[in-house]
Short mmCIF file of C-alpha atoms in Angstrom, two decimals:
data_model
loop_
_atom_site.label_atom_id
_atom_site.label_comp_id
_atom_site.label_asym_id
_atom_site.label_seq_id
_atom_site.Cartn_x
_atom_site.Cartn_y
_atom_site.Cartn_z
CA MET A 1470 -26.38 27.30 6.70
CA PRO A 1471 -25.93 27.53 2.90
CA VAL A 1472 -22.45 26.75 1.59
CA ARG A 1473 -21.03 28.99 -1.12
CA LEU A 1474 -17.77 29.01 -3.08
CA ASP A 1475 -16.42 32.50 -3.70
CA PRO A 1476 -15.44 33.11 -6.39
CA PRO A 1477 -17.25 30.33 -8.25
CA ALA A 1478 -14.54 30.19 -10.95
CA LEU A 1479 -10.88 29.74 -10.11
CA PRO A 1480 -8.36 31.90 -12.02
CA GLY A 1481 -8.17 30.72 -15.62
CA TRP A 1482 -11.62 29.15 -15.55
CA GLU A 1483 -13.62 32.42 -15.78
CA PRO A 1484 -14.06 32.41 -19.61
CA ALA A 1485 -15.24 28.79 -19.64
CA PHE A 1486 -17.67 29.25 -16.75
CA ALA A 1487 -19.08 32.41 -18.32
CA ALA A 1488 -19.53 30.65 -21.68
CA VAL A 1489 -21.27 27.64 -20.14
CA ARG A 1490 -23.57 29.83 -18.09
CA GLU A 1491 -24.51 32.03 -21.06
CA GLN A 1492 -25.03 29.21 -23.55
CA ALA A 1493 -27.10 27.24 -21.04
CA ARG A 1494 -29.28 30.33 -20.50
CA LYS A 1495 -29.80 30.72 -24.24
CA ARG A 1496 -30.83 27.07 -24.61
CA GLY A 1497 -33.02 27.14 -21.52
CA LEU A 1498 -30.94 24.38 -19.95
CA ARG A 1499 -30.13 23.85 -16.31
CA ALA A 1500 -26.40 23.17 -16.04
CA LEU A 1501 -24.32 22.86 -12.87
CA VAL A 1502 -20.75 21.99 -11.93
CA VAL A 1503 -20.54 18.56 -10.31
CA GLY A 1504 -18.00 16.27 -8.66
CA GLY A 1505 -14.29 16.81 -8.27
CA TYR A 1506 -14.19 20.55 -8.83
CA VAL A 1507 -16.69 21.19 -6.03
CA ARG A 1508 -15.07 18.65 -3.72
CA ASP A 1509 -11.55 20.00 -4.24
CA ARG A 1510 -12.63 23.64 -3.94
CA LEU A 1511 -14.14 22.82 -0.56
CA LEU A 1512 -11.02 20.92 0.49
CA GLY A 1513 -8.77 23.78 -0.66
CA GLY A 1514 -4.98 23.66 -0.47
CA ASP A 1515 -3.08 21.64 -3.04
CA ARG A 1516 -6.21 19.86 -4.22
CA GLU A 1517 -7.67 23.18 -5.35
CA LYS A 1518 -4.46 24.19 -7.11
CA GLN A 1519 -4.33 20.95 -9.12
CA ILE A 1520 -7.77 21.22 -10.73
CA ARG A 1521 -7.48 20.75 -14.50
CA GLU A 1522 -10.89 19.31 -15.32
CA VAL A 1523 -14.46 20.42 -14.60
CA ASP A 1524 -17.57 18.25 -14.99
CA ILE A 1525 -20.76 19.95 -16.14
CA LEU A 1526 -24.05 18.16 -15.36
CA VAL A 1527 -26.92 19.14 -17.65
CA GLU A 1528 -30.47 18.28 -16.62
CA GLY A 1529 -32.19 16.39 -19.42
CA LYS A 1530 -30.59 15.60 -22.77
CA GLY A 1531 -28.77 18.82 -23.65
CA ALA A 1532 -25.13 18.07 -22.73
CA ILE A 1533 -23.84 17.50 -26.27
CA GLN A 1534 -25.60 20.55 -27.67
CA LEU A 1535 -24.33 22.71 -24.81
CA ALA A 1536 -20.76 21.50 -25.35
CA THR A 1537 -21.02 22.34 -29.05
CA ASP A 1538 -22.38 25.82 -28.27
CA VAL A 1539 -19.61 26.48 -25.75
CA ALA A 1540 -16.94 25.38 -28.24
CA THR A 1541 -18.36 27.77 -30.84
CA ALA A 1542 -18.60 30.67 -28.36
CA MET A 1543 -15.01 30.16 -27.17
CA LYS A 1544 -13.69 29.52 -30.71
CA LEU A 1545 -12.42 26.06 -29.77
CA HIS A 1546 -12.21 22.80 -31.69
CA PRO A 1547 -15.53 20.92 -31.70
CA PRO A 1548 -16.03 18.65 -28.69
CA VAL A 1549 -15.38 14.92 -28.72
CA VAL A 1550 -18.86 13.41 -28.49
CA PHE A 1551 -20.06 10.10 -27.04
CA GLU A 1552 -23.61 9.84 -28.31
CA ARG A 1553 -24.49 6.62 -26.50
CA PHE A 1554 -23.82 8.14 -23.08
CA GLY A 1555 -24.94 11.68 -23.93
CA THR A 1556 -21.53 13.09 -23.00
CA ALA A 1557 -18.95 15.39 -24.61
CA HIS A 1558 -15.35 16.38 -23.90
CA LEU A 1559 -13.95 19.84 -24.63
CA ASP A 1560 -10.29 20.88 -24.36
CA PHE A 1561 -9.04 24.43 -23.84
CA ASP A 1562 -5.79 25.95 -22.60
CA HIS A 1563 -4.47 22.71 -21.01
CA ARG A 1564 -7.80 22.25 -19.25
CA ALA A 1565 -10.88 20.17 -19.97
CA LEU A 1566 -14.65 20.45 -19.65
CA GLU A 1567 -16.69 17.25 -19.44
CA PHE A 1568 -20.39 17.62 -20.26
CA VAL A 1569 -22.85 14.92 -19.21
CA SER A 1570 -26.65 14.73 -19.35
CA SER A 1571 -28.37 13.61 -16.16
CA ARG A 1572 -29.04 9.91 -16.51
CA VAL A 1573 -29.75 6.57 -14.94
CA GLU A 1574 -27.52 3.58 -15.68
CA THR A 1575 -28.33 -0.09 -15.21
CA TYR A 1576 -25.79 -2.88 -15.56
CA ASP A 1577 -25.71 -6.56 -16.28
CA PRO A 1578 -23.60 -8.06 -13.44
CA SER A 1579 -21.23 -9.67 -15.95
CA SER A 1580 -20.64 -6.54 -18.02
CA ARG A 1581 -19.39 -2.96 -17.78
CA LYS A 1582 -21.64 -1.81 -20.62
CA PRO A 1583 -24.57 0.05 -19.05
CA GLN A 1584 -28.07 0.64 -20.31
CA VAL A 1585 -28.43 4.44 -20.24
CA SER A 1586 -31.70 6.34 -19.89
CA PRO A 1587 -32.56 9.96 -19.00
CA GLY A 1588 -32.88 10.83 -15.33
CA THR A 1589 -33.25 13.73 -12.91
CA LEU A 1590 -30.36 15.51 -11.21
CA LYS A 1591 -31.09 13.45 -8.08
CA ASP A 1592 -31.08 10.23 -10.12
CA ASP A 1593 -27.71 11.18 -11.57
CA VAL A 1594 -25.92 12.01 -8.34
CA MET A 1595 -27.28 8.91 -6.61
CA ARG A 1596 -25.70 6.69 -9.28
CA ARG A 1597 -22.28 8.26 -8.67
CA ASP A 1598 -19.52 6.54 -6.75
CA PHE A 1599 -19.14 8.45 -3.46
CA THR A 1600 -21.12 11.10 -1.66
CA VAL A 1601 -18.19 13.55 -1.69
CA ASN A 1602 -18.32 13.38 -5.51
CA THR A 1603 -22.06 14.17 -5.72
CA LEU A 1604 -21.88 17.84 -4.70
CA LEU A 1605 -23.15 20.40 -7.22
CA MET A 1606 -22.39 24.10 -7.66
CA ASP A 1607 -24.49 26.70 -9.43
CA TRP A 1608 -22.97 29.62 -11.31
CA ASP A 1609 -23.23 31.92 -8.29
CA GLY A 1610 -21.13 29.53 -6.22
CA GLY A 1611 -23.98 27.97 -4.24
CA VAL A 1612 -23.33 24.33 -3.29
CA LEU A 1613 -26.16 21.80 -3.57
CA ASP A 1614 -26.07 18.53 -1.65
CA LEU A 1615 -28.89 16.44 -3.11
CA THR A 1616 -27.91 13.31 -1.17
CA GLY A 1617 -28.03 15.24 2.09
CA ARG A 1618 -24.75 13.60 3.10
CA GLY A 1619 -22.00 14.85 0.82
CA LEU A 1620 -21.03 17.92 2.86
CA ALA A 1621 -21.06 16.00 6.15
CA ASP A 1622 -18.92 13.20 4.70
CA LEU A 1623 -16.49 15.74 3.27
CA GLU A 1624 -16.25 17.43 6.66
CA SER A 1625 -15.64 14.12 8.44
CA ARG A 1626 -13.30 12.94 5.64
CA ARG A 1627 -15.13 9.68 4.96
CA ILE A 1628 -15.57 7.62 1.81
CA VAL A 1629 -19.27 6.70 1.72
CA THR A 1630 -21.42 5.53 -1.20
CA PRO A 1631 -24.71 7.30 -2.06
CA LEU A 1632 -26.53 3.95 -2.23
CA GLU A 1633 -25.82 0.78 -0.29
CA PRO A 1634 -22.18 -0.06 -1.06
CA THR A 1635 -23.11 -3.40 -2.62
CA SER A 1636 -25.39 -1.64 -5.12
CA THR A 1637 -22.78 1.00 -5.96
CA PHE A 1638 -20.07 -1.61 -6.52
CA ASP A 1639 -22.44 -3.88 -8.45
CA GLU A 1640 -22.77 -1.14 -11.06
CA ASP A 1641 -19.01 -0.86 -11.50
CA PRO A 1642 -16.59 -2.99 -9.45
CA LEU A 1643 -13.75 -0.60 -10.31
CA ARG A 1644 -15.31 1.71 -7.74
CA MET A 1645 -13.86 -0.56 -5.06
CA LEU A 1646 -10.36 0.32 -6.21
CA ARG A 1647 -11.36 3.97 -6.63
CA ALA A 1648 -12.58 4.04 -3.01
CA ILE A 1649 -9.14 3.04 -1.79
CA ARG A 1650 -7.41 5.36 -4.22
CA PHE A 1651 -9.47 8.29 -2.92
CA ALA A 1652 -8.76 7.26 0.67
CA ALA A 1653 -5.04 7.38 -0.14
CA THR A 1654 -5.00 10.56 -2.23
CA LEU A 1655 -7.44 12.55 -0.06
CA ASP A 1656 -6.32 11.07 3.28
CA PHE A 1657 -9.91 9.98 4.00
CA ALA A 1658 -11.19 6.98 5.95
CA LEU A 1659 -13.28 4.22 4.39
CA ASP A 1660 -16.70 3.90 5.98
CA PRO A 1661 -16.86 0.44 7.64
CA SER A 1662 -19.77 -0.57 5.40
CA VAL A 1663 -17.72 0.33 2.32
CA GLU A 1664 -14.67 -1.61 3.49
CA ALA A 1665 -16.80 -4.68 4.27
CA ALA A 1666 -18.51 -4.56 0.87
CA ILE A 1667 -15.17 -4.31 -0.94
CA ARG A 1668 -13.88 -7.34 0.91
CA GLU A 1669 -17.01 -9.33 0.04
CA GLN A 1670 -16.97 -8.36 -3.66
CA SER A 1671 -13.21 -8.25 -4.26
CA GLY A 1672 -13.38 -11.21 -6.62
CA ARG A 1673 -15.26 -9.10 -9.17
CA LEU A 1674 -12.23 -6.87 -9.81
CA GLN A 1675 -11.10 -8.78 -12.88
CA PRO A 1676 -11.79 -9.06 -16.61
CA PRO A 1677 -14.16 -9.18 -18.33
CA THR A 1678 -16.20 -7.30 -15.71
CA VAL A 1679 -13.42 -4.70 -15.36
CA SER A 1680 -10.71 -4.30 -17.99
CA MET A 1681 -7.06 -4.58 -16.99
CA GLU A 1682 -6.46 -1.13 -18.48
CA ARG A 1683 -8.94 0.48 -16.06
CA ILE A 1684 -7.48 -1.46 -13.12
CA ARG A 1685 -3.98 -0.40 -14.17
CA ASP A 1686 -4.92 3.28 -14.39
CA GLU A 1687 -6.49 3.37 -10.91
CA PHE A 1688 -3.64 1.36 -9.40
CA SER A 1689 -1.10 3.73 -10.96
CA LYS A 1690 -2.83 6.77 -9.46
CA LEU A 1691 -2.75 5.12 -6.05
CA LEU A 1692 0.94 4.26 -6.38
CA VAL A 1693 1.98 7.88 -6.83
CA ALA A 1694 -0.23 9.12 -3.97
CA GLU A 1695 1.41 10.64 -0.90
CA GLN A 1696 -0.29 8.05 1.33
CA VAL A 1697 0.68 5.11 -0.89
CA GLY A 1698 1.57 2.90 2.08
CA ARG A 1699 -1.87 3.29 3.60
CA GLY A 1700 -3.44 2.67 0.22
CA LEU A 1701 -1.49 -0.56 -0.28
CA GLU A 1702 -2.41 -1.74 3.21
CA LEU A 1703 -6.10 -1.08 2.47
CA LEU A 1704 -5.81 -2.95 -0.81
CA ASP A 1705 -4.38 -5.89 1.08
CA ALA A 1706 -6.95 -5.72 3.89
CA THR A 1707 -9.82 -5.71 1.39
CA ARG A 1708 -8.33 -8.54 -0.72
CA LEU A 1709 -7.88 -6.36 -3.79
CA LEU A 1710 -4.08 -6.36 -3.85
CA VAL A 1711 -3.96 -10.09 -4.54
CA ARG A 1712 -6.24 -9.47 -7.54
CA ILE A 1713 -3.83 -6.90 -8.94
CA VAL A 1714 -0.38 -8.22 -7.99
CA PRO A 1715 -0.79 -11.84 -6.83
CA GLN A 1716 2.99 -12.32 -7.03
CA LEU A 1717 3.37 -10.48 -3.70
CA GLU A 1718 1.38 -13.03 -1.69
CA ALA A 1719 4.17 -15.58 -1.31
CA GLY A 1720 6.22 -13.04 0.65
CA LYS A 1721 3.74 -12.90 3.53
CA GLY A 1722 5.28 -14.36 6.65
CA MET A 1723 8.63 -15.03 4.99
CA GLN A 1724 11.23 -13.68 7.39
CA GLN A 1725 14.52 -12.43 5.98
CA GLY A 1726 16.97 -12.04 8.85
CA GLY A 1727 20.04 -9.82 8.66
CA TRP A 1728 19.27 -6.13 8.58
CA HIS A 1729 15.63 -6.69 7.62
CA SER A 1730 12.91 -5.52 9.96
CA HIS A 1731 9.89 -6.93 8.05
CA ASP A 1732 8.87 -10.05 6.20
CA VAL A 1733 9.29 -9.97 2.42
CA PHE A 1734 5.75 -8.68 1.88
CA GLY A 1735 5.91 -5.94 4.51
CA HIS A 1736 9.33 -4.85 3.28
CA ALA A 1737 7.94 -4.50 -0.27
CA LEU A 1738 5.10 -2.24 0.88
CA LEU A 1739 7.40 -0.13 3.05
CA SER A 1740 9.96 0.22 0.23
CA ALA A 1741 7.24 1.48 -2.12
CA THR A 1742 6.13 3.95 0.56
CA LEU A 1743 9.66 5.32 0.95
CA ALA A 1744 10.40 5.55 -2.78
CA PRO A 1745 9.90 8.86 -4.62
CA PRO A 1746 6.39 9.41 -6.08
CA ASP A 1747 7.38 8.23 -9.54
CA LEU A 1748 5.38 5.35 -11.02
CA THR A 1749 8.36 3.44 -12.40
CA THR A 1750 10.35 3.70 -9.17
CA ARG A 1751 7.43 2.75 -6.96
CA LEU A 1752 6.53 -0.25 -9.10
CA ALA A 1753 10.15 -1.37 -8.91
CA ALA A 1754 10.19 -0.85 -5.14
CA LEU A 1755 6.98 -2.83 -4.71
CA LEU A 1756 8.24 -5.73 -6.83
CA HIS A 1757 11.99 -5.63 -6.19
CA ASP A 1758 12.02 -8.69 -3.90
CA VAL A 1759 9.20 -10.61 -5.57
CA GLY A 1760 11.68 -13.33 -6.54
CA LYS A 1761 12.77 -14.10 -2.98
CA PRO A 1762 10.23 -16.82 -2.14
CA ALA A 1763 11.24 -18.78 -5.24
CA VAL A 1764 14.92 -18.95 -4.23
CA HIS A 1765 14.54 -19.07 -0.45
CA GLU A 1766 16.89 -21.51 1.31
CA LEU A 1767 18.09 -22.01 4.88
CA ARG A 1768 21.84 -22.28 5.21
CA GLU A 1769 23.19 -22.89 8.67
CA GLY A 1770 19.81 -21.83 9.98
CA LYS A 1771 19.85 -18.49 8.18
CA PRO A 1772 17.57 -17.54 5.25
CA THR A 1773 19.26 -16.86 1.91
CA PHE A 1774 17.82 -15.53 -1.35
CA ILE A 1775 20.63 -16.04 -3.85
CA GLY A 1776 19.76 -14.86 -7.35
CA HIS A 1777 16.45 -13.27 -6.34
CA GLN A 1778 17.21 -10.22 -8.50
CA GLU A 1779 17.17 -12.14 -11.77
CA VAL A 1780 14.22 -14.29 -10.74
CA GLY A 1781 12.32 -11.21 -9.59
CA ALA A 1782 12.95 -9.37 -12.85
CA ALA A 1783 11.69 -12.42 -14.76
CA MET A 1784 8.52 -12.49 -12.63
CA ALA A 1785 7.88 -8.75 -12.76
CA GLY A 1786 7.82 -8.56 -16.55
CA PRO A 1787 4.78 -10.85 -17.04
CA ALA A 1788 3.03 -9.28 -14.03
CA LEU A 1789 3.32 -5.78 -15.49
CA ARG A 1790 2.41 -6.89 -18.99
CA HIS A 1791 -0.70 -8.57 -17.56
CA LEU A 1792 -1.65 -5.16 -16.18
CA ARG A 1793 -1.14 -3.71 -19.68
CA TYR A 1794 1.73 -1.43 -18.75
CA PRO A 1795 3.65 -0.20 -21.80
CA GLY A 1796 6.80 -2.02 -22.85
CA GLU A 1797 9.08 0.92 -22.06
CA LEU A 1798 7.92 0.99 -18.45
CA VAL A 1799 8.15 -2.81 -18.13
CA ASP A 1800 11.74 -2.71 -19.40
CA ALA A 1801 12.65 0.07 -16.96
CA VAL A 1802 11.14 -1.71 -13.95
CA THR A 1803 12.75 -5.06 -14.77
CA THR A 1804 16.13 -3.35 -15.23
CA LEU A 1805 15.79 -1.73 -11.81
CA ILE A 1806 14.84 -5.02 -10.16
CA ARG A 1807 17.69 -6.89 -11.82
CA LEU A 1808 20.25 -4.28 -10.67
CA HIS A 1809 18.76 -3.26 -7.31
CA MET A 1810 21.39 -5.02 -5.18
CA ARG A 1811 24.37 -3.46 -6.93
CA PRO A 1812 24.27 -0.02 -5.23
CA ILE A 1813 23.53 -1.67 -1.89
CA GLN A 1814 26.66 -3.80 -2.29
CA TYR A 1815 28.78 -0.71 -3.05
CA ASP A 1816 31.96 -0.52 -0.99
CA PRO A 1817 33.64 2.91 -1.14
CA GLN A 1818 37.05 1.41 -0.35
CA GLY A 1819 36.71 -1.88 -2.20
CA TRP A 1820 35.21 -0.78 -5.51
CA GLU A 1821 37.55 0.35 -8.27
CA ASP A 1822 36.44 3.08 -10.66
CA LYS A 1823 35.79 0.49 -13.35
CA ALA A 1824 33.16 -1.18 -11.14
CA VAL A 1825 31.37 2.14 -10.74
CA ARG A 1826 31.55 2.76 -14.48
CA ARG A 1827 30.07 -0.68 -15.14
CA LEU A 1828 27.15 0.11 -12.86
CA VAL A 1829 26.54 3.38 -14.70
CA ARG A 1830 26.76 1.57 -18.02
CA ASP A 1831 24.37 -1.20 -16.99
CA ALA A 1832 21.82 1.17 -15.44
CA GLY A 1833 21.75 3.51 -18.45
CA ASP A 1834 18.93 6.03 -18.26
CA GLN A 1835 17.56 4.34 -15.10
CA LEU A 1836 20.57 5.31 -12.99
CA HIS A 1837 18.87 7.99 -10.89
CA ARG A 1838 15.88 5.73 -10.28
CA LEU A 1839 18.22 2.90 -9.30
CA LEU A 1840 19.89 5.03 -6.64
CA ALA A 1841 16.48 6.16 -5.37
CA LEU A 1842 15.34 2.54 -5.21
CA ALA A 1843 18.47 1.59 -3.27
CA ARG A 1844 17.81 4.33 -0.71
CA ALA A 1845 14.19 3.22 -0.27
CA ASP A 1846 15.22 -0.44 0.01
CA MET A 1847 17.80 0.31 2.68
CA ARG A 1848 15.58 2.68 4.64
CA ALA A 1849 12.87 -0.01 4.71
CA SER A 1850 15.22 -2.10 6.86
CA HIS A 1851 17.67 -1.56 9.70
CA TYR A 1852 20.59 -1.11 7.32
CA PRO A 1853 23.07 1.17 9.12
CA ASP A 1854 24.84 2.89 6.23
CA VAL A 1855 22.36 4.50 3.84
CA LYS A 1856 24.73 7.43 3.33
CA LYS A 1857 27.01 5.26 1.20
CA ILE A 1858 24.53 5.74 -1.67
CA ASP A 1859 25.26 9.47 -1.44
CA ASP A 1860 28.97 8.63 -1.66
CA LEU A 1861 28.31 6.45 -4.71
CA GLU A 1862 26.28 9.19 -6.38
CA ALA A 1863 29.06 11.73 -5.79
CA ARG A 1864 31.63 9.33 -7.19
CA ILE A 1865 29.50 8.76 -10.29
CA LEU A 1866 29.40 12.51 -10.85
CA ARG A 1867 33.18 12.73 -10.58
CA LEU A 1868 33.55 9.98 -13.16
CA ASP A 1869 31.14 11.79 -15.54
CA ALA A 1870 28.12 9.49 -15.74
CA GLY A 1871 26.92 11.15 -18.94
CA ALA A 1872 30.13 10.35 -20.77
CA ILE A 1873 30.09 6.75 -19.52
CA ALA A 1874 26.49 6.19 -20.60
CA ALA A 1875 27.33 7.62 -24.03
CA ILE A 1876 30.14 5.14 -24.72
CA ARG A 1877 29.66 3.34 -28.03
CA SER A 1878 31.79 0.94 -30.04
CA PRO A 1879 34.35 2.86 -32.17
CA LEU A 1880 33.68 0.32 -34.94
CA SER A 1881 30.40 -0.06 -36.79
CA GLY A 1882 28.87 -3.32 -37.96
CA GLU A 1883 29.59 -2.38 -41.57
CA GLU A 1884 33.26 -1.77 -40.79
CA LEU A 1885 33.56 -5.10 -39.00
CA MET A 1886 31.92 -7.04 -41.86
CA GLN A 1887 34.12 -5.35 -44.46
CA ARG A 1888 37.34 -5.89 -42.49
CA PHE A 1889 36.73 -9.57 -41.74
CA GLY A 1890 34.69 -10.50 -44.81
CA ARG A 1891 31.86 -11.98 -42.76
CA PRO A 1892 28.07 -11.67 -43.13
CA PRO A 1893 25.78 -10.09 -40.50
CA GLY A 1894 25.19 -12.16 -37.38
CA PRO A 1895 25.34 -12.26 -33.56
CA TRP A 1896 29.11 -11.94 -33.72
CA ILE A 1897 28.81 -8.23 -34.50
CA LYS A 1898 26.89 -7.47 -31.31
CA ARG A 1899 29.35 -9.60 -29.31
CA VAL A 1900 32.37 -7.75 -30.68
CA LYS A 1901 30.87 -4.29 -30.25
CA SER A 1902 29.80 -5.08 -26.68
CA ALA A 1903 33.29 -6.32 -25.86
CA LEU A 1904 34.83 -3.11 -27.20
CA GLU A 1905 32.41 -1.00 -25.19
CA GLU A 1906 33.11 -2.98 -22.02
CA ALA A 1907 36.85 -2.54 -22.54
CA ILE A 1908 36.39 1.23 -22.84
CA VAL A 1909 34.21 1.28 -19.69
CA ASP A 1910 36.92 -0.68 -17.83
CA GLY A 1911 39.58 1.81 -18.95
CA ALA A 1912 41.44 -0.87 -20.90
CA LEU A 1913 40.84 0.72 -24.30
CA PRO A 1914 40.78 4.32 -25.55
CA SER A 1915 37.78 5.24 -27.63
CA ASP A 1916 39.31 5.39 -31.12
CA LYS A 1917 39.22 3.15 -34.19
CA GLN A 1918 42.88 2.19 -34.43
CA ALA A 1919 42.99 1.19 -30.79
CA ALA A 1920 39.87 -0.90 -31.36
CA TRP A 1921 41.44 -2.73 -34.33
CA ASP A 1922 44.57 -3.37 -32.28
CA TYR A 1923 42.43 -4.69 -29.42
CA LEU A 1924 40.65 -7.16 -31.71
CA GLU A 1925 43.98 -8.33 -33.10
CA ALA A 1926 45.14 -9.04 -29.57
CA HIS A 1927 41.84 -10.83 -28.73
CA PRO A 1928 41.05 -13.11 -31.68
CA GLU A 1929 38.71 -15.16 -29.50
CA LEU A 1930 36.13 -12.40 -29.84
CA LEU A 1931 35.81 -13.26 -33.54
CA SER A 1932 35.30 -16.99 -33.07
CA GLU A 1933 31.91 -18.57 -33.66
#
């Protein structure tokens, strides 16, 4: 029975679909919608609501010309063109159209740079990654399944490759990571042949065959998926996780004792699963205990991990930089790892207000993520008192976290140099930090005269 999407265009897409259809007719081109739009329309629900990009497959060599014609007809900026691949990208109204000419690609096993040549529509869909991404739609909403398997695999919620998995992954090893990312984001199962092929070829997921930037982008999409735990377990089962974050391996089988219900590795995966779907927080949750194996000791028969926060932060930085994450994210994750035990150690009766203010000060703009990380960390164990984080959060609000985070030295570097007749140097940062800490502790009001008086009473702050 023929499958049809009605209406063919979702709300907001009607002008673009009409323009593509009309311009293709004028040029005598056969153009169809392909890939994610068709898949997600058939899946419906949230997937359908999140569509922001549509791929247009043009039979022959007309994709760039069609994109240019559509841009002109819709009065848009000219498309971004990639001549070598016969593709073009067109932005409109926070949406995107991707135009591609039907083609065949061949790869050298040691490179990601393909040799591109024209092909039929069937050639094009067969070179794609998974059968559920090969489905086509004409402008009347009719769905075409040229592989003969895409609709069935979508119905059975399976990740299957159009060709033998080895051939599909030979063309682009990143597809192995994409397979697991789709399994996690779509809640699909990997076909056994696909899972076996990934395990066999896992060693190819590395530069120069696949760039770290591409690996990072796919891994990041998986980390914010609803089924992140399942995705991480599949990455581990197929030997891909060790290619991406080898630092986690040492935690396998390392029991922790106390309130912990899992080994260090299992606890890391469960913490990431329980953390909010924010990339920074989930990376911190995944890596928060990565320093434990390095400091593991048995004392009176019990495992200890003293100082694992600092060691873990020092390990996480290079790991994230290797994956080409931006410096701002690396700094945020390492801050969270370094501080992650502080909220867990919170004692509502034992902590004075100045201890809470210090935590707020040290966490800075990562405070909310730090509390979320603490909740995930505790819930990933048998810790009995997770609600104390709620108490801590309420206490922070009472103490005005915004005002605490905004505390700055009442005295500038210029004022300090002029007053003491000294040149610039590390002493300025030391003095300003001491003044800020005194204000956080409630030992100093935030005004200049009080700051001068404080320095007079603490001359050791001015020593070399």
